[in-house]
Every structure is written in structure tokens, then in C-alpha cells.
Short mmCIF file of C-alpha atoms in Angstrom, two decimals:
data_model
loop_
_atom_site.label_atom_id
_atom_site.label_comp_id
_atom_site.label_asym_id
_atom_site.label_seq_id
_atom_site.Cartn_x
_atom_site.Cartn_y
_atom_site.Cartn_z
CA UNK T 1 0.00 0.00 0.00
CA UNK T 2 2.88 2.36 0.55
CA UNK T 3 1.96 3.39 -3.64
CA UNK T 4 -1.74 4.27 -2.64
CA UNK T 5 -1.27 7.67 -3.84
CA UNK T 6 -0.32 6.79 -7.18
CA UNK T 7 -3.19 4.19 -7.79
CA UNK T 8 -5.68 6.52 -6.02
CA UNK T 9 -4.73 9.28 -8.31
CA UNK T 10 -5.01 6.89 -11.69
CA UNK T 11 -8.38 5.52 -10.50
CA UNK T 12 -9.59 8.96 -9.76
CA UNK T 13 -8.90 10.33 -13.09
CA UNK T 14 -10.57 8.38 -14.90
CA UNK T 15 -13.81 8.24 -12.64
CA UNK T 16 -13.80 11.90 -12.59
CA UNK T 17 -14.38 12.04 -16.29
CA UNK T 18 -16.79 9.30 -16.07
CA UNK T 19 -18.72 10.36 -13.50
CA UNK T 20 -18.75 14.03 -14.82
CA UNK T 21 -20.31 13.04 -18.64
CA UNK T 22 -22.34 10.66 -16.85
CA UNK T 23 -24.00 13.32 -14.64
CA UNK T 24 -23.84 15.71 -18.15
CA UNK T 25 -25.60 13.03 -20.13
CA UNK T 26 -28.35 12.03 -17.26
CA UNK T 27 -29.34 15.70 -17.09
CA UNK T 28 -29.36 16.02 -21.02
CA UNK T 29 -31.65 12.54 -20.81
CA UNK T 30 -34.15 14.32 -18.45
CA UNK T 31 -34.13 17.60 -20.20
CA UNK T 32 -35.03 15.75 -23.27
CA UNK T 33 -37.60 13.81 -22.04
CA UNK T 34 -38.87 17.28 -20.10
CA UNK T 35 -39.71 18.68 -22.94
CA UNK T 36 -41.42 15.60 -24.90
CA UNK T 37 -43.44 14.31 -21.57
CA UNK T 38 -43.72 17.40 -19.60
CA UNK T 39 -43.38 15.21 -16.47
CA UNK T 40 -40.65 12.82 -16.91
CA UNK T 41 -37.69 13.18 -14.08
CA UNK T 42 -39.52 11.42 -11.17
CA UNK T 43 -40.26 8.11 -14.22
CA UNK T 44 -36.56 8.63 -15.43
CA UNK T 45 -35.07 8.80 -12.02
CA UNK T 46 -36.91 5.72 -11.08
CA UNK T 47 -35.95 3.80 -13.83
CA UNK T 48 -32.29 4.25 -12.61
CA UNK T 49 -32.94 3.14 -9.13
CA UNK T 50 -35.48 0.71 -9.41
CA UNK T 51 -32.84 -2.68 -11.04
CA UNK T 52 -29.72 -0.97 -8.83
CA UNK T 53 -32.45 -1.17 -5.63
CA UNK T 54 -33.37 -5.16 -6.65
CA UNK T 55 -30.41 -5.99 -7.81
CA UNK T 56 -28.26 -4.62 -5.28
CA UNK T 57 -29.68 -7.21 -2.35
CA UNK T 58 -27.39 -9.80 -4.42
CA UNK T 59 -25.04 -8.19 -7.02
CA UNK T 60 -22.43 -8.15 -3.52
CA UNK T 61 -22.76 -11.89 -3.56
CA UNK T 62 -20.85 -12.11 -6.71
CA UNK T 63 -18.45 -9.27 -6.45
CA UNK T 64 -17.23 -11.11 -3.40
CA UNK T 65 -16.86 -13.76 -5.61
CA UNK T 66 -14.92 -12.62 -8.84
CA UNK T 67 -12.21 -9.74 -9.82
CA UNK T 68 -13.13 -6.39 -8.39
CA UNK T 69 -11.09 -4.56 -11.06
CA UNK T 70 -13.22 -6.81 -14.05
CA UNK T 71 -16.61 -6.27 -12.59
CA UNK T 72 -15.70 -2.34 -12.12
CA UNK T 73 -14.37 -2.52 -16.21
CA UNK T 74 -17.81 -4.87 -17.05
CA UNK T 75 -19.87 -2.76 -15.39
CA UNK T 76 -18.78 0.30 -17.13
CA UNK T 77 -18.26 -1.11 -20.30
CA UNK T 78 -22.28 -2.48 -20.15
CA UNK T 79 -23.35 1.32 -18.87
CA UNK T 80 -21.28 2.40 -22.04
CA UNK T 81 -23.09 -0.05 -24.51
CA UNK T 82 -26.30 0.92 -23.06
CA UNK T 83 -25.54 4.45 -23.77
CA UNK T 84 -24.05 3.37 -27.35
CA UNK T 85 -27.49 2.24 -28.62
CA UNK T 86 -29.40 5.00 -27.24
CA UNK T 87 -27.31 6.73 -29.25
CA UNK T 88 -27.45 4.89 -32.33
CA UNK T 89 -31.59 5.00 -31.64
CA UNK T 90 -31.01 9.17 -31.35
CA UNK T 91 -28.75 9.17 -34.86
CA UNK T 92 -31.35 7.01 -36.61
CA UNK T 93 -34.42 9.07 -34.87
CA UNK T 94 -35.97 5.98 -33.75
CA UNK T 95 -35.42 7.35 -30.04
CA UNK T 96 -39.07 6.47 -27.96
CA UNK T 97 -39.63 7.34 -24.48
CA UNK T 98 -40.02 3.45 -23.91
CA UNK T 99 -36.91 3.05 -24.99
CA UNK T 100 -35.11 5.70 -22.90
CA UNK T 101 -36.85 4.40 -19.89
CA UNK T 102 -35.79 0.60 -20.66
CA UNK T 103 -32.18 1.62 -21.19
CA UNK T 104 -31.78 3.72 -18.53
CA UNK T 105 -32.89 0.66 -16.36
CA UNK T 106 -30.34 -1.79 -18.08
CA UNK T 107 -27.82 1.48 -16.82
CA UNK T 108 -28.61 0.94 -13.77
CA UNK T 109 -28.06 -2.55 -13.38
CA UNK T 110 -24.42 -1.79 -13.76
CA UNK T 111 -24.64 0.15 -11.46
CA UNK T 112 -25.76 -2.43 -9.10
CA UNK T 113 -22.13 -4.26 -9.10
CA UNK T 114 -20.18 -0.86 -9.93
CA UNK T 115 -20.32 1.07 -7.55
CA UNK T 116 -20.31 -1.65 -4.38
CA UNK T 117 -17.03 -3.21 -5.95
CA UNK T 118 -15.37 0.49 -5.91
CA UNK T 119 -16.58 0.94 -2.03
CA UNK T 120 -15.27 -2.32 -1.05
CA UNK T 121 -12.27 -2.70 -3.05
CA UNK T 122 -10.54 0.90 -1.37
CA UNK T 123 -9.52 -0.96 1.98
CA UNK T 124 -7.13 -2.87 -0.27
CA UNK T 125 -5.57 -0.50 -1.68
CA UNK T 126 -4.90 2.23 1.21
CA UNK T 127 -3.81 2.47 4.56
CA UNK T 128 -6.75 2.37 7.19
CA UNK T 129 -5.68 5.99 8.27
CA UNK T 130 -6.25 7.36 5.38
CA UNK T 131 -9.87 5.61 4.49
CA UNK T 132 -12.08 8.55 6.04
CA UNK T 133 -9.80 10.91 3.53
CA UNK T 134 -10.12 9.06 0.20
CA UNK T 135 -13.67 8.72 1.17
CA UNK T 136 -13.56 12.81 1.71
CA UNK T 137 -11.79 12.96 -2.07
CA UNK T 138 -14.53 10.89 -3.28
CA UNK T 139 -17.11 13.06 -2.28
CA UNK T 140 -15.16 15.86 -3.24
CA UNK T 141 -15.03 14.65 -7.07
CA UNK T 142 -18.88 13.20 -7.28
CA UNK T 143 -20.24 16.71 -6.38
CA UNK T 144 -18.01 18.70 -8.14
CA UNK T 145 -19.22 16.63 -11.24
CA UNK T 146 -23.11 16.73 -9.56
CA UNK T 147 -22.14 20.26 -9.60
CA UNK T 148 -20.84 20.79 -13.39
CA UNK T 149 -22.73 17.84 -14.88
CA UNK T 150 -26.27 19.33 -14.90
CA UNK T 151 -24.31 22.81 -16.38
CA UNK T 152 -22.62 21.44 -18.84
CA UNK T 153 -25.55 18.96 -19.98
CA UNK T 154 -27.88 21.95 -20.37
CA UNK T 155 -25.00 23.67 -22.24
CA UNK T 156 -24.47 20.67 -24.64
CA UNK T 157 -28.17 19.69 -25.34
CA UNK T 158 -28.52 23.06 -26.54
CA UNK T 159 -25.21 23.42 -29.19
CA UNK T 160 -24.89 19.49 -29.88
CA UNK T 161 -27.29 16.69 -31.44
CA UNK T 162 -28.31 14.56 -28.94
CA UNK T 163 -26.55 11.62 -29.95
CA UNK T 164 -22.87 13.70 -29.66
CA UNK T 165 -24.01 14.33 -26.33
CA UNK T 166 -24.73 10.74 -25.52
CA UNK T 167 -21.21 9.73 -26.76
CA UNK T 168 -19.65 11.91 -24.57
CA UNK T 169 -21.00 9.04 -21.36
CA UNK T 170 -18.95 6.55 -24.10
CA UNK T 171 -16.15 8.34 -23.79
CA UNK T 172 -16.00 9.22 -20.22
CA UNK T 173 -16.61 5.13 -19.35
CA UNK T 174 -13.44 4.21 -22.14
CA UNK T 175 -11.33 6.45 -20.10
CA UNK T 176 -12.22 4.96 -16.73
CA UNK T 177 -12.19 1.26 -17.64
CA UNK T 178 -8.39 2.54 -19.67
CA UNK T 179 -7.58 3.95 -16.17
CA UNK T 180 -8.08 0.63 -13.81
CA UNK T 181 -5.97 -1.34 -16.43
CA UNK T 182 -3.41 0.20 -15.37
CA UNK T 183 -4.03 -0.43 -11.71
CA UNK T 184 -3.60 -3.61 -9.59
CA UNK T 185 -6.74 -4.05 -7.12
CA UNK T 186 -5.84 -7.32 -5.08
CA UNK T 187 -8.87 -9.42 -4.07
CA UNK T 188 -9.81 -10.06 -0.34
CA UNK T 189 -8.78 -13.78 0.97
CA UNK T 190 -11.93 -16.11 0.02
CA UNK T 191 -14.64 -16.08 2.17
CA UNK T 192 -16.07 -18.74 4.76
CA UNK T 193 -17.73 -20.61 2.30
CA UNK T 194 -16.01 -19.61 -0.75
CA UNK T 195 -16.98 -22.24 -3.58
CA UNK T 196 -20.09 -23.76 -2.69
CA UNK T 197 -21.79 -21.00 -5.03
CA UNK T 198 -24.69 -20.75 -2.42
CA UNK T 199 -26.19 -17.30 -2.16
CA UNK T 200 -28.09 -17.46 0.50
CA UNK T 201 -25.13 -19.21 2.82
CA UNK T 202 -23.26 -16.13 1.25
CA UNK T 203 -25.69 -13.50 2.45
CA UNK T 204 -26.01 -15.36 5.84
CA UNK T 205 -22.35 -15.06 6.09
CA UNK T 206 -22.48 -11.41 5.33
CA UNK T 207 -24.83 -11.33 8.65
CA UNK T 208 -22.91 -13.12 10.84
CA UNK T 209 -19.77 -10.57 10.02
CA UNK T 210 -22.07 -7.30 10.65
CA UNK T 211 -23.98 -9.00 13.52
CA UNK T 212 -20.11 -10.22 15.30
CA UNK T 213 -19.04 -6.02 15.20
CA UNK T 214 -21.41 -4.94 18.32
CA UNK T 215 -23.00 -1.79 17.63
CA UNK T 216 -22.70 -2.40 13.38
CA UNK T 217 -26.28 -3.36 13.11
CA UNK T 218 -27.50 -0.31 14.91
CA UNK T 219 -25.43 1.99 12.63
CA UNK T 220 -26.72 0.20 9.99
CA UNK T 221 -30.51 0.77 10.89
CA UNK T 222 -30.38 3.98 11.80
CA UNK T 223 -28.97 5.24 9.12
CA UNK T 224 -31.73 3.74 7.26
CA UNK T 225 -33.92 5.07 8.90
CA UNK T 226 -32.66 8.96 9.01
CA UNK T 227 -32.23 8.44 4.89
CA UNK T 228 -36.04 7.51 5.07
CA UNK T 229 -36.65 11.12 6.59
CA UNK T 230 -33.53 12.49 4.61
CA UNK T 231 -34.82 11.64 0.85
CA UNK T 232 -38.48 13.19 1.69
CA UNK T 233 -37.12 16.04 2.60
CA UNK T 234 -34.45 16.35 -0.16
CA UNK T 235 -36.72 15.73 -3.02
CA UNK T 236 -39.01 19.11 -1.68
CA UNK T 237 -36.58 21.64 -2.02
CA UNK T 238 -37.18 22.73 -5.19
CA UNK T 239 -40.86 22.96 -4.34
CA UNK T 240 -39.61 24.82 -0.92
CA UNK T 241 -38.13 27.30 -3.13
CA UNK T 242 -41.02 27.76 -5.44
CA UNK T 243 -44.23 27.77 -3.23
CA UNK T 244 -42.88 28.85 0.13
CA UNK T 245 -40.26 31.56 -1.17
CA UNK T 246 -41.73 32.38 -4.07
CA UNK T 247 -38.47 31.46 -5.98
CA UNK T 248 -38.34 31.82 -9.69
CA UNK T 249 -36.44 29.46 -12.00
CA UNK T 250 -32.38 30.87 -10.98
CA UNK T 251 -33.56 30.79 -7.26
CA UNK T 252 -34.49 26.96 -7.88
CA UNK T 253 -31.47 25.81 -9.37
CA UNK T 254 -29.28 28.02 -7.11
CA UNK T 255 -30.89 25.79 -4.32
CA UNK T 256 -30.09 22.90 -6.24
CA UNK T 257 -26.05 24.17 -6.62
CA UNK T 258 -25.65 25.30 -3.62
CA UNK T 259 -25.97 21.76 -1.60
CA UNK T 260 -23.15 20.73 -4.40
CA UNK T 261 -21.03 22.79 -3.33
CA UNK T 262 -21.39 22.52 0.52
CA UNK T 263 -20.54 18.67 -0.07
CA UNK T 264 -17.55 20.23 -2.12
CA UNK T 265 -16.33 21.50 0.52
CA UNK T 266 -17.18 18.95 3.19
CA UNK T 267 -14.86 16.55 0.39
CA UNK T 268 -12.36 19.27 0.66
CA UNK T 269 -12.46 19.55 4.32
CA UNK T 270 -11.83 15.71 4.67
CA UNK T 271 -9.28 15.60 1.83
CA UNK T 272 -7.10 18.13 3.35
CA UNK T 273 -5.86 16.12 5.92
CA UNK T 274 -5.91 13.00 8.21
CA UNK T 275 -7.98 13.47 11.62
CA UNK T 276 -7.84 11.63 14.25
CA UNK T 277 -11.46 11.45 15.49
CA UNK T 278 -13.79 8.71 16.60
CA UNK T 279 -15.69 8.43 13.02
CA UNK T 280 -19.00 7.96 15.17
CA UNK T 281 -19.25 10.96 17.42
CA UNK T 282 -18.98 12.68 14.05
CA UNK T 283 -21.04 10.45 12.74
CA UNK T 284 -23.89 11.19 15.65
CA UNK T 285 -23.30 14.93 15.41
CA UNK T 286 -23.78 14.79 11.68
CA UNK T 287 -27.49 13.77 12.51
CA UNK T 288 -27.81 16.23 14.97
CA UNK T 289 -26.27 19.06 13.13
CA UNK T 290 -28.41 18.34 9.66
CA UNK T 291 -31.98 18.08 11.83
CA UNK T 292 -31.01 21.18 12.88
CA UNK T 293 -30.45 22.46 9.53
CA UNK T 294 -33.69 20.91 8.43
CA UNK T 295 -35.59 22.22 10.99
CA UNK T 296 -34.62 26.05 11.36
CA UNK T 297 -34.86 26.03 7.38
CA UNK T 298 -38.93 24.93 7.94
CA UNK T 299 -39.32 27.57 10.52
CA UNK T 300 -38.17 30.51 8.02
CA UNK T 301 -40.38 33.21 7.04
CA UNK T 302 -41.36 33.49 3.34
CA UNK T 303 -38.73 36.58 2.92
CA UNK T 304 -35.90 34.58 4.42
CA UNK T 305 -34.40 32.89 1.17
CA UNK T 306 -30.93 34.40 1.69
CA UNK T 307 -31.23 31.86 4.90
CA UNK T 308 -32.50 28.74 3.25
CA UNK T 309 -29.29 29.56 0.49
CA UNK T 310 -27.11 29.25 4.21
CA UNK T 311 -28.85 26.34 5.76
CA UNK T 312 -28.84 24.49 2.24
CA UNK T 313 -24.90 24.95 2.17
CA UNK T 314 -24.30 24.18 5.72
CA UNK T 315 -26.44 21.10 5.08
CA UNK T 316 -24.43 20.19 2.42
CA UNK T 317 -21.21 20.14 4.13
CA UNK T 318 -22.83 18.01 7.02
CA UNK T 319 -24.42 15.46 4.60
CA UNK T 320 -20.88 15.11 3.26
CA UNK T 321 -19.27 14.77 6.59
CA UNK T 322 -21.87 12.28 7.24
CA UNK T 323 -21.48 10.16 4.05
CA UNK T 324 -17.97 10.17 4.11
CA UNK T 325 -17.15 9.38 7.70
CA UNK T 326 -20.24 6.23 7.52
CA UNK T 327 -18.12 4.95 5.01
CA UNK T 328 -14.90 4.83 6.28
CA UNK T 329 -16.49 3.16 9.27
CA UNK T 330 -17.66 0.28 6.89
CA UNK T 331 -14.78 0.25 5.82
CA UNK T 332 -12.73 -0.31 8.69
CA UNK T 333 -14.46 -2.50 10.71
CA UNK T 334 -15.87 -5.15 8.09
CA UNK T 335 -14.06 -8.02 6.39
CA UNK T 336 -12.66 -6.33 3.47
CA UNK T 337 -14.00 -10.64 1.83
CA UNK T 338 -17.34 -9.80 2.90
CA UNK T 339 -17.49 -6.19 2.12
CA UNK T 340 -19.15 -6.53 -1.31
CA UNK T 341 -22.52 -8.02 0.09
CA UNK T 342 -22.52 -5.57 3.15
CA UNK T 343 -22.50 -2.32 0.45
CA UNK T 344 -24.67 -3.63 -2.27
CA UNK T 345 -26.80 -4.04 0.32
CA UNK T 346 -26.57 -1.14 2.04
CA UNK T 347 -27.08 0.74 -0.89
CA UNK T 348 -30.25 -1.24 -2.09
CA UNK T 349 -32.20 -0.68 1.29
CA UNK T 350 -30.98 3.07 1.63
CA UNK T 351 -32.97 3.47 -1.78
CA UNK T 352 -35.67 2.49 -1.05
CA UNK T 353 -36.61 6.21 0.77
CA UNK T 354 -35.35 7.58 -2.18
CA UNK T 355 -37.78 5.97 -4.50
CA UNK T 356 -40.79 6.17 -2.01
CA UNK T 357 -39.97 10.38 -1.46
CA UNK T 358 -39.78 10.76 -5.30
CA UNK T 359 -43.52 9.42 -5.39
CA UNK T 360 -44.72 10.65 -2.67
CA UNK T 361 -43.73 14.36 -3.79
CA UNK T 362 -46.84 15.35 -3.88
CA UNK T 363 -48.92 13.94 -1.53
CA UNK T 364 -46.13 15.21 1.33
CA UNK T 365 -46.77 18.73 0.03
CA UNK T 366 -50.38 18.48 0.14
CA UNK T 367 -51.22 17.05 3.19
CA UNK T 368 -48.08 17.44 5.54
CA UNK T 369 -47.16 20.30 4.35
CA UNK T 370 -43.95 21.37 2.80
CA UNK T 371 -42.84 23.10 5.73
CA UNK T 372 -43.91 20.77 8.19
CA UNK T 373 -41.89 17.94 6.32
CA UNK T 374 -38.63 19.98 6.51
CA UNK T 375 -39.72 20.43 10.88
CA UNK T 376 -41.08 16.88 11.12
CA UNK T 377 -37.98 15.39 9.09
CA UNK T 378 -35.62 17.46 10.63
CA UNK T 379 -37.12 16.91 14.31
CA UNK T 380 -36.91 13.04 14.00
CA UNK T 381 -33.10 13.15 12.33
CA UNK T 382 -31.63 14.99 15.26
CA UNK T 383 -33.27 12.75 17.38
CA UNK T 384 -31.40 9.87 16.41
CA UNK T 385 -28.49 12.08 16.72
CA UNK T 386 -29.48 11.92 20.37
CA UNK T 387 -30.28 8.85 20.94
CA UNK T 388 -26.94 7.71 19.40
CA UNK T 389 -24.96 9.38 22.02
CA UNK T 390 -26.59 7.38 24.64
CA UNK T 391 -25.90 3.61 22.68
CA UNK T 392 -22.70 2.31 24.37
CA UNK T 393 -22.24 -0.36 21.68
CA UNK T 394 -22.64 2.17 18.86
CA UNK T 395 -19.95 4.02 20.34
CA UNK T 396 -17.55 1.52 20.95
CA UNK T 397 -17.35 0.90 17.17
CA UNK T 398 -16.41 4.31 17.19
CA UNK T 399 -13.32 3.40 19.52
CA UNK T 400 -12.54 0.69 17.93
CA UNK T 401 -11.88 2.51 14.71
CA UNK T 402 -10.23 5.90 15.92
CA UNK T 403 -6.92 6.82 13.81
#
């Protein structure tokens, strides 16, 4: 590990560019189908969650399993041949909303095994000092790209035919599958009952790991639980912005910038250095910190949008705290064999509040309340801020994985 800058800084490269024209081409995608369904970003967004969600309750099985560095190259190679017939569809104008939908799904089912092998494959490959830092410079590169991919993907839908724009995503994935070729990602030791090619004795083993780490399943649950209060809430802010402040168009997507680039500089803030802090007091104080956010921003007055622009930064640099230091955590404490399973799935159960506050938009804001879901929300998330400080065995995984 003693190279981990070096590989760190190949891998990066490339994922920066694929994550930025992937974020560039998404936008462009919903923009396009904006203007032909007038109601399309809640079906589209779906569509990529929906296979990643199912999928990702088993896609950890088998990335435990096999190469990290293939299924990372697979997985972005498929995302890029997804993209590569949408594109051929867009150059032969035989592009149908169907089809956008239907390939946007196949996209995310890449996902499902890309993502979860990059999470569990970065304990190999640095020190566990510096885990909470890479995981800072990782959420320093995916929102400067959430950041300048909806900019630029506006830009280009507007100079460049649609299916230029759509090889850009091509482009991006060549360069980051090119970039792990030239990197050596070691695979864990095999687990328990590597071989007998039995999922469920695979996810049972995944169990027994989190279950053996006292305190990991009550990290694990509640932060399931505050993303089930945390997606509602998210999802409402351009609505906050609208009907509350009275926002036009440039005071909506300013709101939608300006969390970007609080989690910039949360990435940043982690990035700069190494801390030694107990990951989950930070973690706790995350939750408390971001219901407080939530809160105060529900309890402004209609003329207080120069407020809700603060509170949505400060938010952002807590949610990127949060992310980042959850993570390393993960990281730390769970068999780097088992790892795999214990993301995917993660990541498939955390998505399921996404999915639920991206269809519930609108009943929240007509009988809650906009408002009230920012005080309710807000209310219950620092609450389990509190109650986390009083959870000896949540805390002594925090001990246990102080640097």
C-alpha cells in the first residue's frame, strides 16, 4: 500500500471524467424527455434506481466472488453499450420514451455491481488511516461533477445533437475502464464458504460478520432510517423554493447548486488532511447538526431565502461529513472478503426512501405540508443524533476505529 497515492490518483482520473459526462448526459436525458413528456424526471429517475435497488440485495454476492477490477471494467463497459445504442436510436431518430426508460434501467443494473465493488475494493488498496480521507476525495469529485454535470448537460443539449451528447457518457466510461488497467486491485482472501456458489449461505455469512461487530447493526438501521426522513425532505426543495419563497427558475437551481457545493467543501475539508477522530461521534453529530439544519430552514419566514441559500450549504457540508465518515467506518471494521454483500446491500435498502420520497412528492406537500416535512424530518433526524450518544455499543465501534 505504501503506492496508494499513485493508484488513487489513476483511479480517480478516470472516474472523474466518467462520472462528470455521466452526470452531463443524465441531465441532457431528463431535459429531453422534459420537454417531450412534460413530467418525466420522477419516471426517469426511477428507472435508474429501481434494477440498482433489486439488484443490489445480491449483485455483492458475486463481487465477493470474482475480480473487483473486471466487474468495475464490465460494469462500465455495459453502462457504455447501453448508452451506445441509445445513441445509435437518437442518430437514426428511432429514439421512444419506452426506450429511454428501458435503457436507462439496463444502466442501472451496472450500477448495481459498480459502484459496491469500488466501495469495497478501497480498503485494499490504502492504509486504514487514510480511508475517512479518500472517502472525503470521493465526495469531493462526485459533487463537483453533480455540480458541473447538470451545467454542462444543459450547455451541450442546446449546441450538440443529442446523440454527440450521448457519446460523450462513451467516452468518459473508455477512459475509466483505460484507467483501472493500469491499476492492480488485489482481491480479499476467500470467504467462509467460498466455492459452494450458495447465495443465500453467502448472504447469511455477510450477517454473521455485521452482527459479530457490536454496535454495526444499529449503525446500519439507523442510518436507514434517518435516509427515510432524509430523501423526503431532499426531493421538496425545489418545491420549498417555489411555493414557500416564491423562488423563480435561478432561485431553484441556485438551491439545487448550492448543496453541491457545501458537499464540495465537506470533500475538501476531509481531503485536506488526516484526523484523528472517533468516526462515530462525528457520525452522531452529523445527525444532529443536519436536523437542525432541516428544521430552522422549515421555521423561516417566506422573505428569508438568503437563509434557506445558508442552511442548504451548511447542510451540504454536514451530509458530506456524514457520508464520508459512515463509510470509512464500513470500511474499517468489516471483512474487506465480505465487504461486497454488506454495500450492495446497504445501498439497495438506503434506496428504497429515495424511490418512495420521489412518489410521494406530492402527496407530502399536500397534506403534511412542505414546511412541516422539513420540521417533522428534521425533528426526528436529530433525534437519532441523540439517541446515538446514549448507545454504548454504537460508540464503541467508534473506539474501535479511531486513527
Amino acid at each position: 500500500m505504501n503506492n496508494w497515492k499513485k493508484v488513487f490518483a489513476i483511479i480517480w482520473t478516470g472516474q472523474f471524467f466518467s462520472i462528470l459526462t455521466s452526470s452531463l448526459v443524465n441531465f441532457a436525458i431528463i431535459l429531453w424527455l422534459t420537454f417531450e413528456t412534460k413530467s418525466a424526471e420522477t419516471l426517469a429517475t426511477i428507472a435508474a434506481m429501481l434494477p440498482q435497488g433489486i439488484l443490489g440485495m445480491f449483485s455483492g454476492v458475486f463481487i465477493d466472488r470474482w475480480s473487483r477490477k473486471k466487474i468495475m471494467i464490465l460494469s462500465d463497459s455495459f453502462i457504455a453499450f447501453c448508452t451506445l445504442i441509445l445513441a445509435f436510436l437518437f442518430y437514426f431518430e428511432q429514439a421512444e420514451v419506452w426506450q429511454i426508460y428501458l435503457l436507462l434501467a439496463l444502466r442501472s443494473i451496472g450500477s448495481a455491481f459498480h459502484a459496491p465493488s469500488m466501495q469495497a475494493s478501497i480498503p485494499l488498496l490504502a492504509p486504514e488511516s487514510q480511508l475517512l480521507r479518500i472517502a472525503g476525495i470521493n465526495q469531493m469529485i462526485n459533487s463537483a461533477c453533480n455540480i458541473a454535470g447538470p451545467a454542462l448537460g444543459a450547455l451541450a443539449i442546446t449546441t450538440l445533437a443529442m446523440p454527440v451528447v450521448l457519446m460523450l457518457d462513451v467516452i468518459g466510461a473508455i477512459l475509466a475502464c483505460t484507467s483501472l488497467a493500469f491499476v492492480k486491485i488485489p482481491n480479499p482472501p476467500p470467504g467462509e464458504h467460498a466455492g459452494e456458489n450458495n447465495v443465500l449461505q453467502d448472504l447469511k455469512e455477510a450477517q454473521r460478520e455485521v452482527v459479530s461487530h457490536r454496535g454495526m447493526p444499529l449503525l446500519l438501521i439507523l442510518s436507514i432510517i434517518a435516509t427515510f426522513f432524509i430523501m423526503p425532505v431532499s426531493v421538496l426543495f425545489p418545491l420549498m423554493t417555489l411555493n414557500h419563497f416564491s423562488g423563480d427558475a435561478f432561485q431553484m437551481s441556485l438551491i439545487e447548486a448550492i448543496w453541491g457545493v457545501g458537499a464540495l467543501l465537506g470533500g475538501v475539508a476531509l481531503s485536506i488532511k488526516q484526523y484523528k477522530i472517533n468516526k462515530i461521534t462525528l457520525i452522531n453529530l452529523t445527525y444532529i447538526l443536519l436536523g437542525a439544519g432541516f428544521t430552522a430552514s422549515g421555521l423561516l419566514s417566506p422573505n428569508a431565502f438568503v437563509w434557506f441559500v445558508v442552511f442548504t450549504a451548511f447542510e451540504g457540508v454536514i451530509g458530506s461529513l456524514y457520508f464520508a465518515s459512515f463509510t470509512a467506518v464500513i470500511q474499517t471494521k468489516i471483512n474487506p472478503a465480505i465487504l461486497g454483500r454488506v454495500f450492495s446491500i446497504y445501498m439497495s435498502l438506503s434506496m428504497l426512501p429515495s424511490m418512495l420520497g420521489l412518489m410521494s412528492t406530492g402527496f407530502i406537500a399536500d397534506h403534511v405540508g412542505i414546511t412541516n416535512t422539513f420540521v417533522i424530518g428534521g425533528l426526528v433526524i436529530l433525534a437519532i443524533g441523540v439517541i446515538s450518544f446514549c448507545l454504548p455499543s454504537l460508540l464503541q465501534v467508534g473506539k474501535l476505529t479511531v486513527n
